XYZ file of C-alpha atoms in Angstrom:
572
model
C 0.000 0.000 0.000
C 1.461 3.628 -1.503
C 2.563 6.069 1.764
C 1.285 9.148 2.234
C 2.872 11.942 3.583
C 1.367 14.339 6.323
C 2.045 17.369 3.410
C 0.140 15.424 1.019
C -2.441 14.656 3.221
C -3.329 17.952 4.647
C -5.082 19.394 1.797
C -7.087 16.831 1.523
C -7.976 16.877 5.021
C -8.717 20.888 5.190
C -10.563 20.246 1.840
C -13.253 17.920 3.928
C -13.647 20.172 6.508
C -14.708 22.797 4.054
C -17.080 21.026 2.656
C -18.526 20.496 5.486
C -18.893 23.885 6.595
C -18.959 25.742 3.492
C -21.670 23.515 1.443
C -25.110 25.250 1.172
C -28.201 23.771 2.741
C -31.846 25.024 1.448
C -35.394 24.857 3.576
C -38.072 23.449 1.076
C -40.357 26.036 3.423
C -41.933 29.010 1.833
C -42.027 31.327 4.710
C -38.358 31.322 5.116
C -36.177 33.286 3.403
C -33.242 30.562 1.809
C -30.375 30.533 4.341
C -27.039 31.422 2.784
C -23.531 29.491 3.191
C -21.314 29.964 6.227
C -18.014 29.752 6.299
C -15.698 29.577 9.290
C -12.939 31.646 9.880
C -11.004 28.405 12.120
C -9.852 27.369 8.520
C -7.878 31.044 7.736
C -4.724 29.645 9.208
C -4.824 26.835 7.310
C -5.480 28.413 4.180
C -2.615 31.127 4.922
C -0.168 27.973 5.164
C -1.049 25.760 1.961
C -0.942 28.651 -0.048
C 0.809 25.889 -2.972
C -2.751 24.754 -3.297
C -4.975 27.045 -2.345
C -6.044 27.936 -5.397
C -7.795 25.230 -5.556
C -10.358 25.477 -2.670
C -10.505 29.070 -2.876
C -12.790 29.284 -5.096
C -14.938 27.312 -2.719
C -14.030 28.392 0.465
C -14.102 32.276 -0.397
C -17.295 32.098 -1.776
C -19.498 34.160 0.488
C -18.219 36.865 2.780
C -20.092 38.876 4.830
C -19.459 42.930 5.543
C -20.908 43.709 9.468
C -22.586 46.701 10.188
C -20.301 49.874 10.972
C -20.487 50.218 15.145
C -21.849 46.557 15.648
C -20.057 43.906 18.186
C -19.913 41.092 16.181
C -20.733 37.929 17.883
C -17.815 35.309 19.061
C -20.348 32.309 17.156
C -20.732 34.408 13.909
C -16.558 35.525 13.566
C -16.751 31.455 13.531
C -19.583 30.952 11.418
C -19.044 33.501 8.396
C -15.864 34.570 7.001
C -15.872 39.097 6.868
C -15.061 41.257 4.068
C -11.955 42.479 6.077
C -10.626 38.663 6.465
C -10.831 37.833 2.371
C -8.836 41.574 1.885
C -6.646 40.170 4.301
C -5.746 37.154 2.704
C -6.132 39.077 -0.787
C -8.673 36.923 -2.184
C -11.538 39.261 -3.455
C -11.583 37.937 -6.667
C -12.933 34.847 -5.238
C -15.827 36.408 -3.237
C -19.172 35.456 -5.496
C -21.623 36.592 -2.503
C -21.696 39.234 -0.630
C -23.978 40.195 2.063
C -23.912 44.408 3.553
C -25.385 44.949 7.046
C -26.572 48.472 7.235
C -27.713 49.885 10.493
C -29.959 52.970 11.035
C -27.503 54.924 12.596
C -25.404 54.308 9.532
C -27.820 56.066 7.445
C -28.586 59.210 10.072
C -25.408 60.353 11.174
C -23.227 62.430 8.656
C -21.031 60.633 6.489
C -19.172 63.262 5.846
C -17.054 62.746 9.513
C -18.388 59.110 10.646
C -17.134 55.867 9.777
C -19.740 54.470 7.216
C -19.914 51.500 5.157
C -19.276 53.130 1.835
C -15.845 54.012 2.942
C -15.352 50.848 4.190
C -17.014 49.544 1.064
C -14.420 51.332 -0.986
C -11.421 50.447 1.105
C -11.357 46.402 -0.284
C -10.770 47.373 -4.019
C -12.518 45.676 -6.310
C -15.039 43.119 -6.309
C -16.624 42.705 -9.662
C -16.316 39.251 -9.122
C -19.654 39.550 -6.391
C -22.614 38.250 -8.581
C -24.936 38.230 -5.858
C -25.616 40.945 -3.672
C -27.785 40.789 -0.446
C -28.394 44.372 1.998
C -29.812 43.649 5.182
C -31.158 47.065 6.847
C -31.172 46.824 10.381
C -32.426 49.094 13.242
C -31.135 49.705 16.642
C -33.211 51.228 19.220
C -30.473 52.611 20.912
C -29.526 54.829 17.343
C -32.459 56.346 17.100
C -33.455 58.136 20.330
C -32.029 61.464 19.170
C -34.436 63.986 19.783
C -33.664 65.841 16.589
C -34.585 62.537 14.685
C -37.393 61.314 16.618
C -39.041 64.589 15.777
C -38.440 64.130 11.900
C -36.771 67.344 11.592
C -36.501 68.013 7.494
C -32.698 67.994 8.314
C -32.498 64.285 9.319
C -34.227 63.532 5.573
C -31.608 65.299 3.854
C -28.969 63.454 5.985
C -30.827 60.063 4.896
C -30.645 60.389 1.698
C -27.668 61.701 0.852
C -26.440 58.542 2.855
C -28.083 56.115 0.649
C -27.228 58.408 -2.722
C -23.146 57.641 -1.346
C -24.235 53.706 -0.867
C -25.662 53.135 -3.939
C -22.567 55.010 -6.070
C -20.115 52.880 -4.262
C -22.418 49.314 -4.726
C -22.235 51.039 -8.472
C -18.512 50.877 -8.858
C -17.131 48.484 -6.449
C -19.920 45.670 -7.670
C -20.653 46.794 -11.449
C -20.869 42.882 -11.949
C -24.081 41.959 -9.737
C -26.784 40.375 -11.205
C -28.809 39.229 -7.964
C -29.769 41.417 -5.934
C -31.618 41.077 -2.523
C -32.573 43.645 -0.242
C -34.252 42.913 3.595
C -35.658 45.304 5.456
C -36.061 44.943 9.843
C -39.988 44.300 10.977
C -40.068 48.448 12.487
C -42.824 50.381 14.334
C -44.516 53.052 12.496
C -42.932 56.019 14.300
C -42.063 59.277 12.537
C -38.317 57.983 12.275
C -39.031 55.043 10.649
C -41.464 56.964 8.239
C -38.768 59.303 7.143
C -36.557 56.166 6.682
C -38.475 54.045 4.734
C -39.846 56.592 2.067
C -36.269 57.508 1.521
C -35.041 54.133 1.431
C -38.151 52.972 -0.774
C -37.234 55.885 -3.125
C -33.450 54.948 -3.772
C -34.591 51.377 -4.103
C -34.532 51.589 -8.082
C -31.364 53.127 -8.470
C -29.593 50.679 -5.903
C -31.426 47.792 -8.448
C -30.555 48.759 -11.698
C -31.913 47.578 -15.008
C -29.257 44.818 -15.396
C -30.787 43.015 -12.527
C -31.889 39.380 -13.653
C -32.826 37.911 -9.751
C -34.755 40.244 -7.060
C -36.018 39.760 -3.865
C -37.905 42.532 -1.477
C -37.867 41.509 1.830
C -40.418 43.934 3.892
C -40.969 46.362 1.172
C -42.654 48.599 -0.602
C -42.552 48.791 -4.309
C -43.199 52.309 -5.604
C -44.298 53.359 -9.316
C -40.509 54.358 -10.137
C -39.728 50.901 -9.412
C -41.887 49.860 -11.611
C -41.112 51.772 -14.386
C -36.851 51.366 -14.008
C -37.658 47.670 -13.504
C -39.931 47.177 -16.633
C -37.245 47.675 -18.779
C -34.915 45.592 -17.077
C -34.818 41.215 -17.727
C -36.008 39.722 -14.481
C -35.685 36.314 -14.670
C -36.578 35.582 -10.852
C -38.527 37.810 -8.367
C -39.468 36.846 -4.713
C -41.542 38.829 -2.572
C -41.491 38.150 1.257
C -43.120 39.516 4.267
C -45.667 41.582 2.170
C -49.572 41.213 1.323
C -48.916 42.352 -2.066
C -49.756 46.095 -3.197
C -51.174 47.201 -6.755
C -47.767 48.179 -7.398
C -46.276 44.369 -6.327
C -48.942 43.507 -8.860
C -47.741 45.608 -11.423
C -44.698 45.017 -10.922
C -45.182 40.971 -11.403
C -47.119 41.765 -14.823
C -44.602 43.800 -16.399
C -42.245 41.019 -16.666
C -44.364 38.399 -17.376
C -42.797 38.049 -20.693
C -39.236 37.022 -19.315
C -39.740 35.579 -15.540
C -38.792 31.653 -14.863
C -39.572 31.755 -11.219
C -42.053 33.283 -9.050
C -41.946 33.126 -5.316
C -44.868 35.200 -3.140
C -44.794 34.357 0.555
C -47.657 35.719 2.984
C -49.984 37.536 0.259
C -53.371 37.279 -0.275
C -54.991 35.212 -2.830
C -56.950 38.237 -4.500
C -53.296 39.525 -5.394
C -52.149 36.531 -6.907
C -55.202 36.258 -8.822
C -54.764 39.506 -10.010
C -51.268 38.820 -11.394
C -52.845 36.315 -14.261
C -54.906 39.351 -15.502
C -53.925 41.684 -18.361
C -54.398 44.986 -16.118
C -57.511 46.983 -13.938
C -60.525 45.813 -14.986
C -59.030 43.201 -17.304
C -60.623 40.143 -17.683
C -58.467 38.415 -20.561
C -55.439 36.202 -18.933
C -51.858 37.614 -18.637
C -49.752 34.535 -20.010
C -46.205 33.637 -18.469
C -44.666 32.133 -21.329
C -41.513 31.156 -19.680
C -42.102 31.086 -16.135
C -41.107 27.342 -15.019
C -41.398 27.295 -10.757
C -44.167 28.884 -8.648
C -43.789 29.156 -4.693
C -47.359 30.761 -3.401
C -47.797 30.934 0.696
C -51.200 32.798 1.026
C -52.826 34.350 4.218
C -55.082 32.418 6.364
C -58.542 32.552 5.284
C -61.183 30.551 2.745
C -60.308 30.172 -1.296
C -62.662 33.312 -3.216
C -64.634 31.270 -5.611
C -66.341 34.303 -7.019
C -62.881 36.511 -8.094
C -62.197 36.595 -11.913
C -60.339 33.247 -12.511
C -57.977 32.293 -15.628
C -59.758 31.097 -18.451
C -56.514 29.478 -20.033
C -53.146 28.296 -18.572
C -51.407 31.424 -17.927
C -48.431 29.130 -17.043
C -47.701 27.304 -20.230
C -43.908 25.986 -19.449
C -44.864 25.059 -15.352
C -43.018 22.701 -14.467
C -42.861 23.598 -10.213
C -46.368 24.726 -8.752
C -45.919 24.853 -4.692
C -48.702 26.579 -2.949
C -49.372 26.957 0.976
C -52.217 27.664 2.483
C -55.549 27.714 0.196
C -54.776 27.517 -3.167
C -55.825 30.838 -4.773
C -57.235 29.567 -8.086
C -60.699 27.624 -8.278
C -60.393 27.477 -12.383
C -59.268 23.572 -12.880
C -57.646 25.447 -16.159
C -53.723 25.380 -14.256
C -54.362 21.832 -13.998
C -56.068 20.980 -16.960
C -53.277 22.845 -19.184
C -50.535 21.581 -16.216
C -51.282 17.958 -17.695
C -48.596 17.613 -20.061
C -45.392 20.085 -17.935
C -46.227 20.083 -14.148
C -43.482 17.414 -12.880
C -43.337 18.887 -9.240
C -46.926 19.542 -7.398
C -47.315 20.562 -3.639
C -50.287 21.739 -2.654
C -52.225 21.767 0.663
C -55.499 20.534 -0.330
C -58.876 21.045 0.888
C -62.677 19.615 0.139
C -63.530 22.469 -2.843
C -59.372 21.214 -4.408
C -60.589 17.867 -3.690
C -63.935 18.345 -5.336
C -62.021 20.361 -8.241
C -59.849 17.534 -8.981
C -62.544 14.742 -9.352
C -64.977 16.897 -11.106
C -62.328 17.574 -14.103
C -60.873 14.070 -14.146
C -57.792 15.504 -12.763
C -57.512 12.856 -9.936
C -57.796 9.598 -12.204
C -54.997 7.217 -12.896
C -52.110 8.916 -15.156
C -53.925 12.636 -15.519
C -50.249 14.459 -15.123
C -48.004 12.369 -17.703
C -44.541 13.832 -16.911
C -45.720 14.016 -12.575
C -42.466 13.105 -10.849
C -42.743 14.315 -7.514
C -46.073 14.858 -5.478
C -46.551 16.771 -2.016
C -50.110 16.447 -0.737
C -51.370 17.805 2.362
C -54.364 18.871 4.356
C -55.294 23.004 4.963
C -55.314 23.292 8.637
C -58.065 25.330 8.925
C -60.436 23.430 6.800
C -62.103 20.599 8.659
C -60.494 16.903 7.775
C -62.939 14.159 6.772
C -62.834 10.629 7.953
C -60.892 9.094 4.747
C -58.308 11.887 4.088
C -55.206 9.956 4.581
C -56.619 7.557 2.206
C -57.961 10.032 -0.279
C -54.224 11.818 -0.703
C -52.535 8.584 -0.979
C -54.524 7.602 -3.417
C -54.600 10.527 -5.387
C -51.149 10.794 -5.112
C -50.771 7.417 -6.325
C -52.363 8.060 -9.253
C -51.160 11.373 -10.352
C -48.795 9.954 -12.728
C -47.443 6.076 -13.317
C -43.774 8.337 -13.559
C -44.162 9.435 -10.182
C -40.835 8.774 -8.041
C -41.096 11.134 -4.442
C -44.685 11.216 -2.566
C -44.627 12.845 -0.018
C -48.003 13.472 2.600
C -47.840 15.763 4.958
C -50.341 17.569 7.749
C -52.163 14.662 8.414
C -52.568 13.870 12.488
C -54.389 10.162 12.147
C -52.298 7.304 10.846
C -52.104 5.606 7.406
C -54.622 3.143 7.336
C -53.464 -0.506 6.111
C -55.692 -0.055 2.850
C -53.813 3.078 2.334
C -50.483 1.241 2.331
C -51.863 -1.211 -0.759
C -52.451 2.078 -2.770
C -48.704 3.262 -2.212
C -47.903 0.160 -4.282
C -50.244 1.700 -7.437
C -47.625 4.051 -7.623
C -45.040 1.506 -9.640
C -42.288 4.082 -9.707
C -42.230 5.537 -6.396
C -38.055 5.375 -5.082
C -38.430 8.019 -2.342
C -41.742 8.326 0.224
C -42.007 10.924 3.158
C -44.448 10.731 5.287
C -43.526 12.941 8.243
C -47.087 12.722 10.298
C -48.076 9.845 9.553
C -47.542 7.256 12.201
C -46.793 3.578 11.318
C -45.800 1.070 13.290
C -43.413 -2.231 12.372
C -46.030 -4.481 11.091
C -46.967 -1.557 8.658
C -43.783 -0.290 7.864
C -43.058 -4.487 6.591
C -46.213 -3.989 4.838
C -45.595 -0.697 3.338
C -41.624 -1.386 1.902
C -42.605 -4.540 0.236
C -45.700 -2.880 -1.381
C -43.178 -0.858 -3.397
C -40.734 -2.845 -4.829
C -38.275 0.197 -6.324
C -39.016 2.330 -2.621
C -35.094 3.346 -2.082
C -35.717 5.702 0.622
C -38.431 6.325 3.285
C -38.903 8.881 6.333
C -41.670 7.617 9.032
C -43.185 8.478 12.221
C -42.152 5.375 14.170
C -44.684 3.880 16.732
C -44.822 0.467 18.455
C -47.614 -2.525 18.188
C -50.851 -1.593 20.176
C -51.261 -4.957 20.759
C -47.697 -5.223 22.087
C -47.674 -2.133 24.211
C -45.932 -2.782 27.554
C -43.253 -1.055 29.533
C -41.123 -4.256 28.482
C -38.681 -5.079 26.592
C -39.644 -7.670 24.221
C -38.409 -11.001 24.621
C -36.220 -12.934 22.341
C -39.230 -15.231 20.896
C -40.755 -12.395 19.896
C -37.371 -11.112 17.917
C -36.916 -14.319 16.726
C -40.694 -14.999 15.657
C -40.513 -11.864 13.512
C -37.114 -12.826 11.958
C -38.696 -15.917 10.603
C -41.778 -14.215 9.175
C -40.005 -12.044 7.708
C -37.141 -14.493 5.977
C -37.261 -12.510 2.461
C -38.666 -9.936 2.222
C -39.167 -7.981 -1.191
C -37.710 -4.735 -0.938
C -35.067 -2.689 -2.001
C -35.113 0.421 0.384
C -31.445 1.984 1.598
C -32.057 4.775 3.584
C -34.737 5.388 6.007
C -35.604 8.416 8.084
C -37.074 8.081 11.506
C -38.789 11.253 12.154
C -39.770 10.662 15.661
C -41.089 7.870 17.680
C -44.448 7.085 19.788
C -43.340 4.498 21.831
C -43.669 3.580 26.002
C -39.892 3.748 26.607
C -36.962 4.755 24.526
C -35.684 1.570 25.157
C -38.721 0.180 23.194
C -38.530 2.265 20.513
C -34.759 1.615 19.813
C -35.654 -2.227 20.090
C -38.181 -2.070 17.802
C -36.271 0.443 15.194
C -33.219 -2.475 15.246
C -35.637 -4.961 14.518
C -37.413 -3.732 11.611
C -33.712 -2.395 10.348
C -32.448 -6.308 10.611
C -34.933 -7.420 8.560
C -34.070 -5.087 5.868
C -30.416 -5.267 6.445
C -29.912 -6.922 2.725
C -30.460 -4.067 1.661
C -30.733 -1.265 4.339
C -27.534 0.742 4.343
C -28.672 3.535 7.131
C -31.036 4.599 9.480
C -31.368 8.566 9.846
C -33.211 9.836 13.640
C -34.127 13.430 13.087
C -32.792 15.882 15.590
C -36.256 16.489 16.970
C -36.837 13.069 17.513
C -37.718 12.849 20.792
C -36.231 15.046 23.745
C -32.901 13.269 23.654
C -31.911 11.523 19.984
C -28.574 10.270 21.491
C -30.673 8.579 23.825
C -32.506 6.438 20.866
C -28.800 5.745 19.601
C -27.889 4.521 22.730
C -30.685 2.109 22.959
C -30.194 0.801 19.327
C -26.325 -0.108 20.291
C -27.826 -1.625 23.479
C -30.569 -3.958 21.641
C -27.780 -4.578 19.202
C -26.127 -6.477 21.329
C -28.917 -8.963 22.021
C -29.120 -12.503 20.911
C -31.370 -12.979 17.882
C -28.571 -10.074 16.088
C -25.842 -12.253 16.524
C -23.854 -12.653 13.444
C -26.812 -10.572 11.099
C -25.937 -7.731 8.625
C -28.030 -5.401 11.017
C -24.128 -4.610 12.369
C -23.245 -3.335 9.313
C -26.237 -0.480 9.366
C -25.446 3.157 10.215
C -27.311 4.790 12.669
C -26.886 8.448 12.874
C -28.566 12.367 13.615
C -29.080 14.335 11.271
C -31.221 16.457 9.665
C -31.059 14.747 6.093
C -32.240 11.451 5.666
């Protein structure tokens, strides 16, 4: 066997442990803005020393920096987490920085400039950074900063000061990141107070300029979209807009419209359904449908509240190319023409469904066998606020079962009662179903058996784990009963790898991890690991410890169930 040197073997070793820390990992929820990558500044000595090959991971490793607020004491966990502006300069690595995200605080933007430390100058200090493709501003407030009695009384003085600020800001963003395509800009939840007035119509005014028309990716977080907006943005080729925290204005409408013609992704989180509605019409008053001709995903999260059957609906697919439609809350169409048109290019559907979706879908034939012919993954769930019938688990599984024959990831969500055995023999319609979540749903081993060899292709499964009513006890259970499910259980027909253990309704923890190593050693020909979520249970180490305990038992003596990974983790 070659040697390997501790030189040689250090990059590769430093190289892991970015990876780790550095790789991106996304929330599939709506509400939530996308968390960005971290990176930790514990690595900078490292990469000051292998600087023969640290081209190669710089790339990777310098990918996002982060610029802190001027006046701010920075955290001791986030100088780990995120690598600053000031430690790329120092290492002289701009030119790898792709991301960049500016904290701005009030104060920045009401004290003079002019003799203050302010992040333009410190903006201006680190050169060049054309490299930065995506830019994210995150305006804070500080209590503290604005108490001035001069300010608090919205003096006409303290407007001028404010926007001559954000005039300086946006002519540094425009020369030190001329190359930024993606721009995101958050705003802090503030009270309405004659401070925050002044700030946010100035702020909300500068907005357009700080865009630009070469923007292709936006995203308002908490604001208001004004007419000049509009008009500076119409002209510009927005590929992606996301709108977050607001109930959506005429002007978000607007907006929206004007760039039907070149968007490809559409996310709206917490606005009403009238507004969305609106967006699929041609203009005030309109009644002929606004087409989207290229728009291919679609995130809605609407407010609480009942779906308005009697608003203007689209009378053709105003989303030809669809091919992600994710909606929270009650969907805000009632025309079955998304669907009907969605037939032939929705491949990703997750809806929360409810009795007048329900009724939709088997009035237009849209819940028989094969409707959606390229349907790869389905999401269904239940709208919280609209009162479950008796055979709802039942209805989405079937309906998701028969979506598409194509169909690989189901997943069913929201549901509080269990899967019902009948339920499990419609999973099996679903012929090419390699990945099943079913987060609520509670299943215990005799269904779980039931439910893997149904589906001969399932790969990967993530299940609320619960023990045997008729076996419920305080006890362990004895090595007959191990033994009698072993033999059972001699072959069973399934091919599932991975499976996710969500959390567990079981007497004892000890029961539950005896029970969990059972069902994984009768799998084990194929089982490679066996995922417990971090909120499973109080404790999840204490599950792990109880699976090496029951390991250790009899009837596992010699089996392949030893050569199973259990783990925590968030990904299963």
């Amino acid at each position: 066997m070659p040697g390997c040197s501790v030189a040689q073997g250090l990059p590769l070793l430093v190289l892991e442990s970015i990876f780790r820390r550095v790789l991106p990992t996304y929330e599939s929820v709506v509400d939530s803005v996308l968390p960005v990558p971290s990176s930790s500044r514990e690595l900078l000595p490292l990469m000051a020393q292998c600087r023969a090959w640290r081209h190669v991971a710089a790339a990777m490793f310098y990918n996002t920096a982060k610029m802190w607020a001027i006046g701010r004491e920075v955290s001791k966990q986030d100088k780990i987490d995120w690598l600053s502006l000031d430690d790329v300069a120092a290492m002289g690595c701009q030119a790898y920085v792709k991301e960049l995200h500016i904290h701005v605080l009030l104060s920045d933007l009401a004290e003079p400039w002019e003799t203050e430390p302010n992040v333009a100058a410190a903006l201006a200090g680190h050169g060049d950074l054309s490299s930065v493709r995506r830019l994210s501003i995150f305006i804070n407030t500080n209590r503290p900063s604005i108490a001035a009695p001069w300010i608090q009384q919205a003096d006409p003085a303290a407007r001028e000061v404010v926007v001559q600020n954000v005039h300086a800001l946006v002519d540094q963003l425009r020369r030190s990141l001329r190359s930024a395509k993606c721009i995101s800009i958050h705003r802090s939840q503030m009270s309405r107070t004659a401070v925050t007035r002044v700030y946010g119509s100035c702020l909300t005014e500068q907005i357009p300029s700080m865009i630009g028309r070469d923007t292709t990716q936006l995203l308002l977080d908490r604001l208001d979209v004004t007419k000049d907006m509009v008009k500076v943005l119409a002209q510009a080729t927005l590929r992606s807009i996301t709108i977050v925290g607001h109930t959506g204005s005429q002007q978000h409408v607007e907006l929206v419209r004007r760039n039907a013609a070149t968007l490809e992704k559409l996310w709206l989180s917490r606005i009403t359904q009238f507004s969305v509605v609106k967006m699929t019409r041609t203009g005030r008053g309109g009644v002929d449908t606004l087409v989207y001709p290229r728009l291919e995903s679609l995130h809605i999260s609407t407010l609480i509240g009942p779906r308005k059957t009697r608003t203007q609906q689209p009378q053709i697919d105003p989303f030809p190319r669809l091919h992600t439609l994710v909606s929270r809350g009650s969907f805000p169409f009632y025309s079955a023409a998304i669907f009907d048109g969605g037939r032939s290019h929705i491949r990703h559907l997750d809806l929360d469904m409810d009795t007048g979706l329900m009724a939709l879908f088997k009035e237009h034939g849209l819940a028989g066998k094969g409707a959606f012919a390229k349907m790869q993954f389905v999401s269904l769930g239940w709208y919280q606020s609209d009162s479950a019938q008796r055979d709802v688990p039942h209805s989405l599984v079937e309906l998701s079962a028969g979506l598409s024959p194509a169909t690989r990831v189901i997943r069913i969500h929201a549901i509080r009662t269990g899967i019902m055995t009948d339920a499990i023999t419609g999973l099996g319609a679903a012929t090419s179903l390699e990945v099943l979540d079913l987060p609520r749903c509670r299943l215990n081993i005799d269904q779980c058996i039931a439910l893997f060899s149904a589906c001969p292709r399932l790969l990967k499964a993530n299940i609320l784990f619960m023990e045997p009513r008729y076996r419920a006890s305080l006890r362990m259970p004895s090595v007959d009963v191990l033994r009698e499910y072993q033999e059972n259980n001699r072959s069973p027909t399934s091919r599932i790898r991975a499976l996710g253990i969500r959390g567990t309704n079981c007497k004892t923890v000890r029961r539950a991890g005896e029970f969990i190593v059972l069902l994984a050693d009768i799998f084990s020909g194929t089982l490679q690991r066996v995922t417990f979520s971090r909120n499973c249970n109080r404790y999840p180490e204490k599950l792990t410890r109880a699976v090496e305990y029951a390991k250790k038992r009899p009837p596992y003596k010699g089996r392949q169930i030893h050569a199973v990974k259990f783990d925590v983790g968030d990904s299963w």
